[in-house]
mmCIF file of C-alpha atoms in Angstrom:
data_model
loop_
_atom_site.group_PDB
_atom_site.id
_atom_site.type_symbol
_atom_site.label_atom_id
_atom_site.label_comp_id
_atom_site.label_asym_id
_atom_site.label_seq_id
_atom_site.Cartn_x
_atom_site.Cartn_y
_atom_site.Cartn_z
ATOM 1 C CA MET A 1 -5.712 28.538 27.195
ATOM 2 C CA SER A 2 -6.695 27.836 23.765
ATOM 3 C CA CYS A 3 -4.234 26.585 21.356
ATOM 4 C CA THR A 4 -3.288 27.396 17.959
ATOM 5 C CA ALA A 5 -5.765 26.109 15.541
ATOM 6 C CA LEU A 6 -4.219 23.641 12.967
ATOM 7 C CA LYS A 7 -6.266 22.516 10.010
ATOM 8 C CA ILE A 8 -6.316 18.548 9.487
ATOM 9 C CA ARG A 9 -5.369 17.815 5.927
ATOM 10 C CA LEU A 10 -6.173 14.473 4.340
ATOM 11 C CA THR A 11 -3.760 14.392 1.528
ATOM 12 C CA LEU A 12 -5.984 12.316 -1.341
ATOM 13 C CA ILE A 13 -3.886 10.036 -3.255
ATOM 14 C CA ILE A 14 -5.282 10.380 -6.757
ATOM 15 C CA MET A 15 -3.506 9.467 -9.922
ATOM 16 C CA SER A 16 -2.058 12.608 -11.392
ATOM 17 C CA GLU A 17 -3.765 13.624 -14.956
ATOM 18 C CA GLU A 18 -0.073 13.451 -16.392
ATOM 19 C CA GLU A 19 0.625 9.918 -15.589
ATOM 20 C CA ARG A 20 -0.034 7.653 -18.097
ATOM 21 C CA HIS A 21 -1.841 4.447 -17.819
ATOM 22 C CA SER A 22 -0.736 1.517 -19.722
ATOM 23 C CA ILE A 23 -2.472 -0.872 -21.948
ATOM 24 C CA LEU A 24 -1.316 -4.399 -23.163
ATOM 25 C CA ILE A 25 -3.156 -5.274 -26.729
ATOM 26 C CA VAL A 26 -2.510 -9.152 -27.626
ATOM 27 C CA ASP A 27 -3.418 -9.905 -30.723
ATOM 28 C CA ASP A 28 -2.150 -12.403 -33.397
ATOM 29 C CA GLN A 29 -3.264 -10.252 -36.276
ATOM 30 C CA SER A 30 -0.967 -7.077 -36.712
ATOM 31 C CA SER A 31 -3.411 -5.012 -38.537
ATOM 32 C CA ASN A 32 -5.831 -4.921 -35.362
ATOM 33 C CA ILE A 33 -3.105 -4.391 -33.120
ATOM 34 C CA GLU A 34 -1.704 -1.289 -35.333
ATOM 35 C CA ALA A 35 -5.346 -0.229 -35.620
ATOM 36 C CA LEU A 36 -5.552 -0.067 -31.667
ATOM 37 C CA LYS A 37 -2.340 1.409 -31.458
ATOM 38 C CA GLN A 38 -3.531 4.471 -33.477
ATOM 39 C CA ILE A 39 -6.302 5.287 -31.401
ATOM 40 C CA LEU A 40 -4.798 4.624 -27.851
ATOM 41 C CA ARG A 41 -1.110 5.592 -28.049
ATOM 42 C CA SER A 42 -1.867 9.303 -27.606
ATOM 43 C CA GLU A 43 -3.329 8.898 -24.008
ATOM 44 C CA TYR A 44 -1.766 5.636 -23.024
ATOM 45 C CA THR A 45 1.240 3.538 -23.186
ATOM 46 C CA VAL A 46 0.774 0.717 -25.393
ATOM 47 C CA TYR A 47 2.300 -2.529 -25.202
ATOM 48 C CA THR A 48 1.577 -5.458 -27.629
ATOM 49 C CA ALA A 49 1.912 -9.414 -27.765
ATOM 50 C CA SER A 50 1.305 -11.486 -30.584
ATOM 51 C CA SER A 51 0.432 -14.634 -28.630
ATOM 52 C CA GLY A 52 -0.927 -15.872 -25.524
ATOM 53 C CA LYS A 53 2.381 -17.099 -23.907
ATOM 54 C CA ASN A 54 4.071 -13.793 -24.643
ATOM 55 C CA ALA A 55 1.147 -11.935 -23.187
ATOM 56 C CA ILE A 56 1.407 -13.430 -19.886
ATOM 57 C CA GLU A 57 5.209 -12.963 -19.609
ATOM 58 C CA LEU A 58 4.575 -9.246 -20.183
ATOM 59 C CA ALA A 59 1.522 -9.145 -17.888
ATOM 60 C CA GLU A 60 3.774 -10.563 -15.218
ATOM 61 C CA LYS A 61 6.654 -7.866 -16.124
ATOM 62 C CA LEU A 62 4.889 -5.061 -16.719
ATOM 63 C CA LEU A 63 1.796 -5.031 -14.878
ATOM 64 C CA PRO A 64 -0.454 -2.949 -17.230
ATOM 65 C CA ASP A 65 -3.502 -0.921 -16.056
ATOM 66 C CA LEU A 66 -5.724 -2.784 -18.602
ATOM 67 C CA ILE A 67 -5.250 -5.636 -21.031
ATOM 68 C CA LEU A 68 -7.501 -6.144 -24.237
ATOM 69 C CA LEU A 69 -7.439 -9.606 -25.538
ATOM 70 C CA ASP A 70 -8.157 -11.673 -28.631
ATOM 71 C CA ILE A 71 -9.673 -15.011 -28.138
ATOM 72 C CA VAL A 72 -8.999 -16.980 -31.444
ATOM 73 C CA MET A 73 -4.952 -17.018 -31.498
ATOM 74 C CA PRO A 74 -2.986 -20.348 -32.199
ATOM 75 C CA VAL A 75 -1.427 -22.675 -29.420
ATOM 76 C CA MET A 76 -3.023 -20.705 -26.612
ATOM 77 C CA ASP A 77 -6.545 -19.141 -26.891
ATOM 78 C CA GLY A 78 -7.719 -15.748 -24.998
ATOM 79 C CA TYR A 79 -9.900 -18.254 -22.650
ATOM 80 C CA THR A 80 -6.622 -19.657 -21.336
ATOM 81 C CA VAL A 81 -4.999 -16.671 -21.229
ATOM 82 C CA ILE A 82 -7.521 -15.207 -19.057
ATOM 83 C CA ALA A 83 -7.357 -18.158 -16.921
ATOM 84 C CA GLU A 84 -3.808 -18.282 -16.540
ATOM 85 C CA LEU A 85 -3.876 -14.601 -15.529
ATOM 86 C CA LYS A 86 -6.810 -14.316 -12.926
ATOM 87 C CA ASN A 87 -5.315 -17.993 -11.399
ATOM 88 C CA SER A 88 -1.894 -15.432 -10.789
ATOM 89 C CA ASN A 89 -1.990 -13.393 -7.318
ATOM 90 C CA THR A 90 0.279 -10.866 -9.510
ATOM 91 C CA THR A 91 -2.093 -10.430 -12.604
ATOM 92 C CA LYS A 92 -5.495 -11.426 -11.291
ATOM 93 C CA HIS A 93 -6.590 -7.751 -10.403
ATOM 94 C CA ILE A 94 -5.864 -6.628 -14.152
ATOM 95 C CA PRO A 95 -9.340 -5.825 -16.154
ATOM 96 C CA VAL A 96 -9.563 -7.398 -19.364
ATOM 97 C CA ILE A 97 -11.378 -6.713 -22.307
ATOM 98 C CA PHE A 98 -11.939 -9.161 -24.817
ATOM 99 C CA LEU A 99 -11.660 -7.792 -28.318
ATOM 100 C CA THR A 100 -12.670 -10.780 -30.763
ATOM 101 C CA GLY A 101 -14.645 -11.929 -33.817
ATOM 102 C CA LEU A 102 -16.669 -14.507 -31.649
ATOM 103 C CA ASN A 103 -20.172 -12.638 -31.375
ATOM 104 C CA SER A 104 -22.755 -15.415 -29.930
ATOM 105 C CA ASP A 105 -24.127 -14.851 -26.521
ATOM 106 C CA ASP A 106 -22.744 -17.985 -25.330
ATOM 107 C CA GLU A 107 -19.343 -16.817 -26.201
ATOM 108 C CA GLU A 108 -19.782 -13.381 -24.467
ATOM 109 C CA GLU A 109 -21.487 -15.172 -21.528
ATOM 110 C CA LYS A 110 -18.220 -17.636 -21.236
ATOM 111 C CA GLY A 111 -15.675 -14.718 -21.296
ATOM 112 C CA LEU A 112 -17.531 -12.501 -18.836
ATOM 113 C CA HIS A 113 -17.685 -15.834 -16.242
ATOM 114 C CA LEU A 114 -13.704 -15.893 -16.738
ATOM 115 C CA GLY A 115 -13.597 -12.790 -15.432
ATOM 116 C CA ALA A 116 -13.337 -10.367 -18.386
ATOM 117 C CA ALA A 117 -14.604 -6.830 -17.319
ATOM 118 C CA ASP A 118 -16.059 -6.166 -20.876
ATOM 119 C CA TYR A 119 -16.687 -7.663 -24.325
ATOM 120 C CA ILE A 120 -16.232 -6.104 -27.454
ATOM 121 C CA THR A 121 -16.874 -8.229 -30.939
ATOM 122 C CA LYS A 122 -15.107 -7.476 -34.384
ATOM 123 C CA PRO A 123 -15.386 -5.896 -36.540
ATOM 124 C CA PHE A 124 -14.927 -2.898 -33.859
ATOM 125 C CA SER A 125 -15.835 0.730 -33.764
ATOM 126 C CA LEU A 126 -12.719 2.683 -32.898
ATOM 127 C CA ALA A 127 -14.457 5.109 -30.999
ATOM 128 C CA THR A 128 -16.511 2.308 -29.071
ATOM 129 C CA VAL A 129 -13.339 0.880 -28.358
ATOM 130 C CA ARG A 130 -11.812 4.201 -27.020
ATOM 131 C CA LEU A 131 -14.764 5.052 -25.089
ATOM 132 C CA ARG A 132 -14.942 1.654 -23.265
ATOM 133 C CA VAL A 133 -11.168 1.702 -22.384
ATOM 134 C CA ARG A 134 -11.704 5.113 -21.189
ATOM 135 C CA ASN A 135 -14.540 4.160 -19.060
ATOM 136 C CA GLN A 136 -12.326 1.003 -17.443
ATOM 137 C CA ILE A 137 -9.273 3.172 -16.726
ATOM 138 C CA GLN A 138 -11.543 5.783 -15.060
ATOM 139 C CA MET A 139 -13.205 2.698 -12.772
ATOM 140 C CA LEU A 140 -9.848 1.717 -11.840
ATOM 141 C CA ILE A 141 -8.382 5.191 -10.970
ATOM 142 C CA GLN A 142 -11.729 5.169 -8.617
ATOM 143 C CA LEU A 143 -11.059 1.997 -7.030
ATOM 144 C CA ARG A 144 -7.540 2.233 -6.623
ATOM 145 C CA THR A 145 -8.220 5.879 -4.801
ATOM 146 C CA ILE A 146 -10.781 3.893 -2.363
ATOM 147 C CA GLU A 147 -7.925 1.410 -1.684
ATOM 148 C CA ARG A 148 -5.542 4.052 -0.727
ATOM 149 C CA LEU A 149 -7.734 5.963 1.222
ATOM 150 C CA SER A 150 -9.030 2.937 3.261
ATOM 151 C CA ILE A 151 -5.215 2.545 4.578
ATOM 152 C CA VAL A 152 -4.950 6.357 5.513
ATOM 153 C CA ASP A 153 -5.166 7.577 9.198
ATOM 154 C CA GLN A 154 -7.175 10.772 8.603
ATOM 155 C CA LEU A 155 -6.222 12.680 11.511
ATOM 156 C CA THR A 156 -2.058 11.965 11.124
ATOM 157 C CA ASP A 157 -2.019 11.095 7.315
ATOM 158 C CA MET A 158 -0.143 8.140 7.728
ATOM 159 C CA PRO A 159 -0.870 4.636 6.944
ATOM 160 C CA ASN A 160 -3.223 3.241 9.500
ATOM 161 C CA ARG A 161 -3.559 -0.061 10.778
ATOM 162 C CA ARG A 162 -4.910 -2.021 7.883
ATOM 163 C CA GLY A 163 -2.207 -0.472 5.678
ATOM 164 C CA PHE A 164 0.366 -1.445 8.352
ATOM 165 C CA GLU A 165 -0.825 -5.314 8.251
ATOM 166 C CA LYS A 166 -0.961 -5.325 4.851
ATOM 167 C CA GLN A 167 2.697 -4.097 4.323
ATOM 168 C CA LEU A 168 4.126 -6.558 7.492
ATOM 169 C CA ASN A 169 2.234 -9.601 5.507
ATOM 170 C CA SER A 170 3.848 -8.863 2.224
ATOM 171 C CA GLU A 171 7.684 -8.110 4.170
ATOM 172 C CA TRP A 172 7.106 -11.227 6.348
ATOM 173 C CA ALA A 173 6.692 -13.226 3.182
ATOM 174 C CA ARG A 174 9.981 -11.748 1.757
ATOM 175 C CA ALA A 175 12.019 -12.264 4.904
ATOM 176 C CA ILE A 176 10.739 -15.681 5.314
ATOM 177 C CA ARG A 177 11.456 -16.446 1.482
ATOM 178 C CA ASP A 178 14.968 -14.565 1.462
ATOM 179 C CA LYS A 179 15.710 -15.351 4.863
ATOM 180 C CA THR A 180 16.827 -12.202 5.877
ATOM 181 C CA ILE A 181 15.323 -10.542 9.352
ATOM 182 C CA MET A 182 13.626 -7.524 10.472
ATOM 183 C CA SER A 183 12.431 -5.301 13.290
ATOM 184 C CA ILE A 184 9.491 -3.762 14.466
ATOM 185 C CA LEU A 185 8.993 -0.753 16.839
ATOM 186 C CA PHE A 186 5.771 -0.385 18.844
ATOM 187 C CA VAL A 187 5.429 3.056 20.062
ATOM 188 C CA ASP A 188 3.018 4.748 22.834
ATOM 189 C CA VAL A 189 3.062 8.332 24.022
ATOM 190 C CA ASP A 190 3.573 8.455 27.436
ATOM 191 C CA LYS A 191 0.490 9.454 29.972
ATOM 192 C CA PHE A 192 -1.657 10.256 26.918
ATOM 193 C CA LYS A 193 -4.905 10.366 28.710
ATOM 194 C CA ASN A 194 -3.122 12.731 31.413
ATOM 195 C CA TYR A 195 -2.380 15.193 28.692
ATOM 196 C CA ASN A 196 -5.707 14.864 26.855
ATOM 197 C CA ASP A 197 -7.188 15.495 30.190
ATOM 198 C CA SER A 198 -5.127 18.617 31.038
ATOM 199 C CA PHE A 199 -4.796 20.254 27.485
ATOM 200 C CA GLY A 200 -7.598 18.905 25.771
ATOM 201 C CA HIS A 201 -8.673 16.793 22.975
ATOM 202 C CA ARG A 202 -7.714 19.038 20.373
ATOM 203 C CA GLN A 203 -4.167 19.778 21.659
ATOM 204 C CA GLY A 204 -3.891 16.198 22.035
ATOM 205 C CA ASP A 205 -4.795 15.486 18.179
ATOM 206 C CA ILE A 206 -2.146 18.152 17.216
ATOM 207 C CA ALA A 207 0.512 16.115 19.628
ATOM 208 C CA LEU A 208 -0.320 12.940 17.709
ATOM 209 C CA GLN A 209 0.113 14.772 14.151
ATOM 210 C CA THR A 210 3.423 16.332 15.562
ATOM 211 C CA LEU A 211 4.368 12.518 16.401
ATOM 212 C CA ALA A 212 3.638 11.956 13.021
ATOM 213 C CA ARG A 213 5.774 14.189 11.322
ATOM 214 C CA VAL A 214 8.589 13.020 13.726
ATOM 215 C CA PHE A 215 8.215 9.497 12.141
ATOM 216 C CA LYS A 216 8.789 11.034 8.828
ATOM 217 C CA ASP A 217 11.634 12.844 9.336
ATOM 218 C CA THR A 218 13.025 10.208 11.610
ATOM 219 C CA LEU A 219 12.371 6.839 9.084
ATOM 220 C CA LYS A 220 13.860 7.870 5.525
ATOM 221 C CA ARG A 221 15.451 4.552 4.738
ATOM 222 C CA PRO A 222 13.790 2.816 1.778
ATOM 223 C CA GLY A 223 11.392 -0.177 3.165
ATOM 224 C CA ASP A 224 10.838 1.578 6.325
ATOM 225 C CA TYR A 225 7.175 1.530 6.960
ATOM 226 C CA SER A 226 5.105 3.169 9.854
ATOM 227 C CA ALA A 227 1.580 3.736 10.707
ATOM 228 C CA ARG A 228 -1.161 4.705 13.505
ATOM 229 C CA TRP A 229 -1.726 1.639 15.045
ATOM 230 C CA GLY A 230 -4.751 3.428 17.018
ATOM 231 C CA GLY A 231 -5.518 5.966 19.725
ATOM 232 C CA GLU A 232 -2.154 6.933 20.777
ATOM 233 C CA GLU A 233 -0.130 3.885 19.408
ATOM 234 C CA PHE A 234 2.486 3.877 16.216
ATOM 235 C CA ILE A 235 4.225 0.935 14.940
ATOM 236 C CA ALA A 236 7.088 0.646 12.308
ATOM 237 C CA LEU A 237 8.447 -2.009 10.321
ATOM 238 C CA LEU A 238 12.109 -1.959 9.682
ATOM 239 C CA PRO A 239 13.247 -4.496 7.252
ATOM 240 C CA ASN A 240 16.696 -5.869 6.804
ATOM 241 C CA THR A 241 17.091 -4.510 10.389
ATOM 242 C CA ASP A 242 18.908 -6.481 13.445
ATOM 243 C CA VAL A 243 18.872 -5.908 16.978
ATOM 244 C CA ASN A 244 21.524 -3.424 16.861
ATOM 245 C CA GLY A 245 20.240 -1.444 13.933
ATOM 246 C CA SER A 246 16.608 -1.444 15.451
ATOM 247 C CA LEU A 247 17.520 0.028 18.682
ATOM 248 C CA GLU A 248 19.577 2.824 17.003
ATOM 249 C CA VAL A 249 16.650 3.791 15.038
ATOM 250 C CA ALA A 250 14.561 3.569 18.108
ATOM 251 C CA GLU A 251 16.468 5.322 20.264
ATOM 252 C CA HIS A 252 17.027 8.280 17.586
ATOM 253 C CA LEU A 253 12.955 8.348 17.244
ATOM 254 C CA ARG A 254 12.652 8.680 20.742
ATOM 255 C CA LYS A 255 15.297 11.408 21.186
ATOM 256 C CA ASN A 256 13.679 13.218 18.245
ATOM 257 C CA VAL A 257 10.266 13.272 19.969
ATOM 258 C CA GLU A 258 11.846 14.306 23.099
ATOM 259 C CA ASP A 259 13.424 17.087 21.411
ATOM 260 C CA VAL A 260 10.565 18.319 19.238
ATOM 261 C CA GLN A 261 7.608 21.195 20.089
ATOM 262 C CA VAL A 262 4.385 20.429 20.245
ATOM 263 C CA PRO A 263 2.566 23.679 18.230
ATOM 264 C CA CYS A 264 0.510 25.443 21.273
ATOM 265 C CA THR A 265 0.064 28.722 22.910
ATOM 266 C CA GLU A 266 0.171 27.111 26.584
ATOM 267 C CA GLU A 267 4.212 26.232 27.614
ATOM 268 C CA ASN A 268 3.141 22.880 29.682
ATOM 269 C CA ALA A 269 1.848 21.156 26.266
ATOM 270 C CA LEU A 270 4.920 21.957 24.092
ATOM 271 C CA LYS A 271 6.774 18.553 25.175
ATOM 272 C CA ILE A 272 5.211 14.833 24.781
ATOM 273 C CA THR A 273 7.480 11.680 25.559
ATOM 274 C CA ILE A 274 6.981 8.319 23.853
ATOM 275 C CA SER A 275 8.016 4.301 24.981
ATOM 276 C CA VAL A 276 9.411 2.003 22.451
ATOM 277 C CA GLY A 277 9.097 -1.463 22.401
ATOM 278 C CA VAL A 278 11.327 -3.345 19.711
ATOM 279 C CA ASN A 279 11.381 -6.735 18.535
ATOM 280 C CA THR A 280 13.801 -8.235 15.954
ATOM 281 C CA MET A 281 12.534 -11.349 13.714
ATOM 282 C CA ILE A 282 14.985 -14.351 14.474
ATOM 283 C CA GLU A 283 16.130 -15.701 11.483
ATOM 284 C CA GLY A 284 15.469 -19.404 10.638
ATOM 285 C CA LYS A 285 12.686 -19.414 13.727
ATOM 286 C CA SER A 286 9.084 -19.388 12.061
ATOM 287 C CA ASN A 287 7.311 -16.820 14.473
ATOM 288 C CA SER A 288 3.806 -16.077 13.811
ATOM 289 C CA ILE A 289 3.174 -12.346 13.057
ATOM 290 C CA GLU A 290 0.620 -12.161 15.720
ATOM 291 C CA GLU A 291 3.681 -13.326 17.997
ATOM 292 C CA PHE A 292 6.134 -10.951 16.245
ATOM 293 C CA ILE A 293 3.715 -7.924 17.077
ATOM 294 C CA SER A 294 2.804 -8.950 20.852
ATOM 295 C CA ASN A 295 6.508 -9.620 21.786
ATOM 296 C CA ALA A 296 7.071 -5.843 20.680
ATOM 297 C CA ASP A 297 4.185 -5.202 22.635
ATOM 298 C CA ALA A 298 5.615 -6.856 25.709
ATOM 299 C CA ALA A 299 8.698 -4.968 25.336
ATOM 300 C CA LEU A 300 6.439 -1.721 25.366
ATOM 301 C CA TYR A 301 5.193 -2.426 28.177
ATOM 302 C CA ASN A 302 8.772 -3.130 30.214
ATOM 303 C CA ALA A 303 9.964 0.206 28.816
ATOM 304 C CA LYS A 304 6.747 1.791 30.461
ATOM 305 C CA GLU A 305 6.965 -0.192 33.600
ATOM 306 C CA ASN A 306 10.797 0.694 33.790
ATOM 307 C CA GLY A 307 10.393 4.586 33.823
ATOM 308 C CA ARG A 308 8.751 5.603 30.041
ATOM 309 C CA ASN A 309 10.270 7.795 27.710
ATOM 310 C CA ARG A 310 12.787 4.827 27.027
ATOM 311 C CA VAL A 311 13.488 1.893 24.664
ATOM 312 C CA SER A 312 13.541 -1.717 25.344
ATOM 313 C CA HIS A 313 14.133 -4.553 23.656
ATOM 314 C CA PHE A 314 11.930 -8.052 23.464
ATOM 315 C CA ARG A 315 14.540 -10.665 24.979
ATOM 316 C CA GLN A 316 13.432 -14.148 24.482
ATOM 317 C CA ILE A 317 13.481 -16.099 27.344
#
């Protein structure tokens, strides 16, 4: 029997038109700062700095979407500032437009070589500055949209494997730095091939979408991060979660999946179950990320070998 048709929707994560982007203006001349503020503050949140040192501090703290940077400044010139910005993992992706009185081809080439996105010479046209800023912000929006879409699974609207690995790398570094623990859940839909063969791949897709909603409804703590690993496999990261906490979350997830009804007109296709493998990062032990995941996978294998629809925690031998 055919199942109820459900539309697959991929939520495009695009900057809201109401969200104001931010710009950091760096110039040692207050008259230039005021002129730029006048033309930009109606569209953007504007921050200002009058020295290179202050500019770097503000960029690290505020992470503006764009920086307008003068070159000729006392103590630290614009070339030194952009070199510092591009050398930092925190600020290296912030686009910089040089806005300077240096108008030779060699100076412009040097600025662009150092990583500037654009180069405007003084005296500048306010209309030109406005348009070039708008162009940079538009390119930034497009790049961020592409980046976000590249880490979203189109079927379930969850993060995909690439998105999860990016998040895991960040949380792994944080856990080592702060000497905290975290846990991981490796999840597999039980006998999913049989489910697909019996009810069709479209119904299999609906089952996976239903499971994605259960993940969203179950893992609600700030920092919890779940993703579709691939096929019928899902994965979740639980920062600051010990063995007991991770087992509790995993069991809650397993029970919620067992209780949910998958939308379908055929009664036998209403139910799915999952097996869950759990692994907890051992504080002070420098396991690799690959081992962290593979041990969760080993725990998942153990759960499936022992009857499925259950939770198993990896135990170090």
